[in-house]
């Protein structure tokens, strides 16, 4: 027939001849011939899984016996195509397929009604492509996809007919099959690489479920796939700034894409449209530059999303059906209402978990993670991250870097880990561990438990009955309102009970404690401590060390403990009791406003001191009374009284 294409595979080495002529020499014409060397022996079928570069190299070189083929686009990236021989449905499929290849390669298909570099037809049965080459240059290609093929396989973007057009155009551009087969193939017999399937290449003969070694769901391909993208860019280069994905792009809901991919994305977000039938689909995202968003907020399935290049994700109830191409950087991801698992990439990601019990890992980069509603687990990873648990009982881990964690509503668990972290518990009964480094913590509302760990920390309980542990480092602890429990830990700590009936433990180190309002209990621990009760009926115990005890207003009980302690008394201090005063080592420090300006210890003893019911009592008037309950005589106290 006219314009025929024939192929011949030599089975042995030798000399072969071609005789070309018209029937009965009645007509004249031309012919061209291309010879491809067999090159090295293809890999043994059933071999091991290949790297992305190995898969791509086989598409461009291995299938053709070791040499590549492509159109010469060094002067212009335009490739002319003639689709006038197709039906309207076939032309639409071809145009969609052109967009698919233009999105990932420096190619611009230009339609013409005349002679073209790629000519399309639908007269023959089946689907195939052939090329005329000279050396490694494709001179022309022909693509045939029959009308019967379209009738049997559909004409929508998620039909097998569409992926067939993308596949055959791939051949026309210079790509072979993903394995050493043609016409038909059986997995387990004919594969060259064990990971050969539609998951990695639209040039494969094996759908995802036919490959028994790949964990991926069968789904129609609506784009070129990972190895196709690497391969076609090796032949023609990557698309430039005129690409459909150049600039800021949103994939999924509220897409900013145009053309066939916009129809596909809109259908995924709303079930179907006139261009999409609603079949299960798989695709690979290739994006040029800009701030890019993947929005799957419409999904109610439990998705597993990995935003790293060359990674596969499980979305819309399928397995391994979404790929991120090499070199593609997605900055923002929005999950749906399912229980999702999300892994960020090297960019400064902004990730929204939304509904469901989600697990989010920021990865490297300065990330911002939002748990949304549900009991979520957020991990900042390296970089300076911001984690927000939002609603639910969440777990937030900052990782390395200077992180900021917001628990939000619910009973949350916050872990700062290393570096300088800022942690806010939010409403609810939270557990907060600041971690290593110099940290700032606000428990906010609720009964919170806060651990400073190592480093110099500022720990604030705020509202609620909080338990705060300074641990290592010189820490500052603020109980806030309500009844709090504060423990300074090792090193020199500062503790403020503030409002409520608080309990303060200095533990190790020379600590400063202030009970604030309420009936507080203060325990100095080891070290030379300073304890001030503040308002309320307080109990102060210095324990070991050279301590300073100041009960403040209210009826207070003071016990210095071992070593030389100083007890402070001033106007408005009401009725205080010291029950372990040692005249040979301890001191009373009295304000001159209390003693009427008197500074002489002897005069103070004679004017205000007395023994009442076997106890030493100093009555300064106006309700200010200091009792040394363990002493029964004023004798020997002159050396123990100082004023200020």
Tab-separated table of N, CA and C in Angstrom, residues 249-303:
chain	number	residue	atom	x	y	z
A	249	UNK	N	1.901	27.303	41.398
A	249	UNK	CA	0.953	26.322	40.869
A	249	UNK	C	0.246	25.609	42.004
A	250	UNK	N	-1.055	25.385	41.827
A	250	UNK	CA	-1.831	24.573	42.752
A	250	UNK	C	-2.319	23.326	42.036
A	251	UNK	N	-1.961	22.176	42.595
A	251	UNK	CA	-2.428	20.883	42.104
A	251	UNK	C	-3.556	20.409	43.008
A	252	UNK	N	-4.561	19.734	42.418
A	252	UNK	CA	-5.672	19.232	43.216
A	252	UNK	C	-6.802	20.233	43.257
A	253	UNK	N	-7.423	20.405	44.423
A	253	UNK	CA	-8.538	21.334	44.566
A	253	UNK	C	-8.075	22.763	44.289
A	254	UNK	N	-8.989	23.538	43.709
A	254	UNK	CA	-8.695	24.947	43.397
A	254	UNK	C	-7.446	25.078	42.527
A	255	UNK	N	-7.304	24.171	41.562
A	255	UNK	CA	-6.100	24.143	40.742
A	255	UNK	C	-5.933	25.409	39.920
A	256	UNK	N	-4.695	25.774	39.699
A	256	UNK	CA	-4.362	26.892	38.816
A	256	UNK	C	-3.880	26.397	37.460
A	257	UNK	N	-3.858	25.078	37.276
A	257	UNK	CA	-3.428	24.520	36.007
A	257	UNK	C	-4.459	24.804	34.922
A	258	UNK	N	-4.024	24.709	33.691
A	258	UNK	CA	-4.921	24.884	32.559
A	258	UNK	C	-4.911	23.610	31.724
A	259	UNK	N	-5.747	23.584	30.683
A	259	UNK	CA	-5.754	22.460	29.761
A	259	UNK	C	-6.307	21.188	30.377
A	260	UNK	N	-5.840	20.059	29.838
A	260	UNK	CA	-6.417	18.785	30.259
A	260	UNK	C	-6.168	18.493	31.732
A	261	UNK	N	-5.031	18.916	32.265
A	261	UNK	CA	-4.735	18.619	33.657
A	261	UNK	C	-5.653	19.386	34.603
A	262	UNK	N	-6.121	20.562	34.189
A	262	UNK	CA	-7.105	21.292	34.997
A	262	UNK	C	-8.394	20.489	35.082
A	263	UNK	N	-8.838	19.915	33.938
A	263	UNK	CA	-10.036	19.067	33.958
A	263	UNK	C	-9.834	17.872	34.872
A	264	UNK	N	-8.638	17.267	34.820
A	264	UNK	CA	-8.354	16.105	35.658
A	264	UNK	C	-8.363	16.473	37.129
A	265	UNK	N	-7.713	17.581	37.505
A	265	UNK	CA	-7.657	17.992	38.903
A	265	UNK	C	-9.047	18.353	39.426
A	266	UNK	N	-9.831	19.061	38.617
A	266	UNK	CA	-11.172	19.426	39.044
A	266	UNK	C	-12.051	18.196	39.226
A	267	UNK	N	-11.849	17.198	38.363
A	267	UNK	CA	-12.625	15.967	38.494
A	267	UNK	C	-12.254	15.210	39.757
A	268	UNK	N	-10.966	15.192	40.098
A	268	UNK	CA	-10.541	14.518	41.328
A	268	UNK	C	-11.185	15.169	42.551
A	269	UNK	N	-11.354	16.480	42.489
A	269	UNK	CA	-11.910	17.201	43.634
A	269	UNK	C	-13.434	17.101	43.698
A	270	UNK	N	-14.070	16.769	42.560
A	270	UNK	CA	-15.538	16.763	42.544
A	270	UNK	C	-16.111	15.550	41.824
A	271	UNK	N	-15.398	14.450	41.788
A	271	UNK	CA	-15.834	13.156	41.262
A	271	UNK	C	-15.629	13.007	39.767
A	272	UNK	N	-16.254	13.833	38.918
A	272	UNK	CA	-16.088	13.671	37.483
A	272	UNK	C	-16.579	14.912	36.754
A	273	UNK	N	-16.221	15.007	35.461
A	273	UNK	CA	-16.758	16.028	34.574
A	273	UNK	C	-16.804	15.441	33.171
A	274	UNK	N	-17.098	16.274	32.176
A	274	UNK	CA	-17.282	15.756	30.821
A	274	UNK	C	-16.014	15.157	30.231
A	275	UNK	N	-14.856	15.536	30.763
A	275	UNK	CA	-13.589	15.030	30.241
A	275	UNK	C	-13.046	13.850	31.032
A	276	UNK	N	-13.635	13.582	32.193
A	276	UNK	CA	-13.133	12.532	33.081
A	276	UNK	C	-14.302	11.650	33.503
A	277	UNK	N	-14.104	10.346	33.441
A	277	UNK	CA	-15.189	9.404	33.701
A	277	UNK	C	-15.291	8.978	35.156
A	278	UNK	N	-14.283	9.274	35.949
A	278	UNK	CA	-14.304	8.897	37.360
A	278	UNK	C	-13.569	7.616	37.662
A	279	UNK	N	-12.702	7.160	36.757
A	279	UNK	CA	-11.911	5.964	37.004
A	279	UNK	C	-10.784	6.258	37.994
A	280	UNK	N	-10.256	5.209	38.595
A	280	UNK	CA	-9.081	5.371	39.451
A	280	UNK	C	-7.900	5.803	38.592
A	281	UNK	N	-7.144	6.792	39.080
A	281	UNK	CA	-6.064	7.333	38.271
A	281	UNK	C	-4.765	7.391	39.057
A	282	UNK	N	-3.674	7.402	38.302
A	282	UNK	CA	-2.334	7.608	38.849
A	282	UNK	C	-1.653	8.683	38.016
A	283	UNK	N	-0.817	9.488	38.664
A	283	UNK	CA	-0.103	10.524	37.923
A	283	UNK	C	1.133	10.935	38.694
A	284	UNK	N	2.039	11.587	37.975
A	284	UNK	CA	3.264	12.109	38.571
A	284	UNK	C	3.282	13.621	38.398
A	285	UNK	N	3.577	14.313	39.486
A	285	UNK	CA	3.647	15.773	39.453
A	285	UNK	C	5.054	16.196	39.053
A	286	UNK	N	5.129	16.957	37.956
A	286	UNK	CA	6.382	17.623	37.599
A	286	UNK	C	6.094	19.113	37.572
A	287	UNK	N	6.854	19.876	38.330
A	287	UNK	CA	6.608	21.309	38.446
A	287	UNK	C	7.918	22.061	38.264
A	288	UNK	N	7.845	23.165	37.529
A	288	UNK	CA	9.070	23.872	37.144
A	288	UNK	C	9.622	24.711	38.288
A	289	UNK	N	8.868	25.672	38.784
A	289	UNK	CA	9.374	26.544	39.849
A	289	UNK	C	8.198	27.230	40.520
A	290	UNK	N	8.486	28.235	41.351
A	290	UNK	CA	7.445	28.977	42.036
A	290	UNK	C	7.043	28.337	43.351
A	291	UNK	N	6.031	28.918	43.991
A	291	UNK	CA	5.470	28.374	45.236
A	291	UNK	C	4.321	27.458	44.851
A	292	UNK	N	4.475	26.182	45.135
A	292	UNK	CA	3.543	25.185	44.621
A	292	UNK	C	2.789	24.496	45.751
A	293	UNK	N	1.523	24.201	45.483
A	293	UNK	CA	0.609	23.644	46.477
A	293	UNK	C	0.000	22.355	45.931
A	294	UNK	N	-0.028	21.344	46.772
A	294	UNK	CA	-0.794	20.126	46.489
A	294	UNK	C	-1.952	20.100	47.475
A	295	UNK	N	-3.177	20.235	46.941
A	295	UNK	CA	-4.363	20.374	47.771
A	295	UNK	C	-5.258	19.149	47.596
A	296	UNK	N	-5.195	18.252	48.564
A	296	UNK	CA	-6.062	17.066	48.581
A	296	UNK	C	-7.090	17.168	49.698
A	297	UNK	N	-7.488	18.400	49.999
A	297	UNK	CA	-8.416	18.622	51.113
A	297	UNK	C	-9.782	18.011	50.864
A	298	UNK	N	-10.063	17.630	49.630
A	298	UNK	CA	-11.344	17.013	49.300
A	298	UNK	C	-11.393	15.533	49.709
A	299	UNK	N	-10.264	14.929	50.012
A	299	UNK	CA	-10.215	13.497	50.285
A	299	UNK	C	-10.683	13.167	51.696
A	300	UNK	N	-11.448	12.087	51.807
A	300	UNK	CA	-11.823	11.551	53.119
A	300	UNK	C	-11.081	10.255	53.408
A	301	UNK	N	-10.225	9.830	52.479
A	301	UNK	CA	-9.459	8.592	52.663
A	301	UNK	C	-8.238	8.843	53.540
A	302	UNK	N	-7.668	7.749	54.046
A	302	UNK	CA	-6.455	7.843	54.855
A	302	UNK	C	-5.250	7.870	53.917
A	303	UNK	N	-4.782	9.058	53.593
A	303	UNK	CA	-3.718	9.216	52.606
A	303	UNK	C	-2.345	9.155	53.257
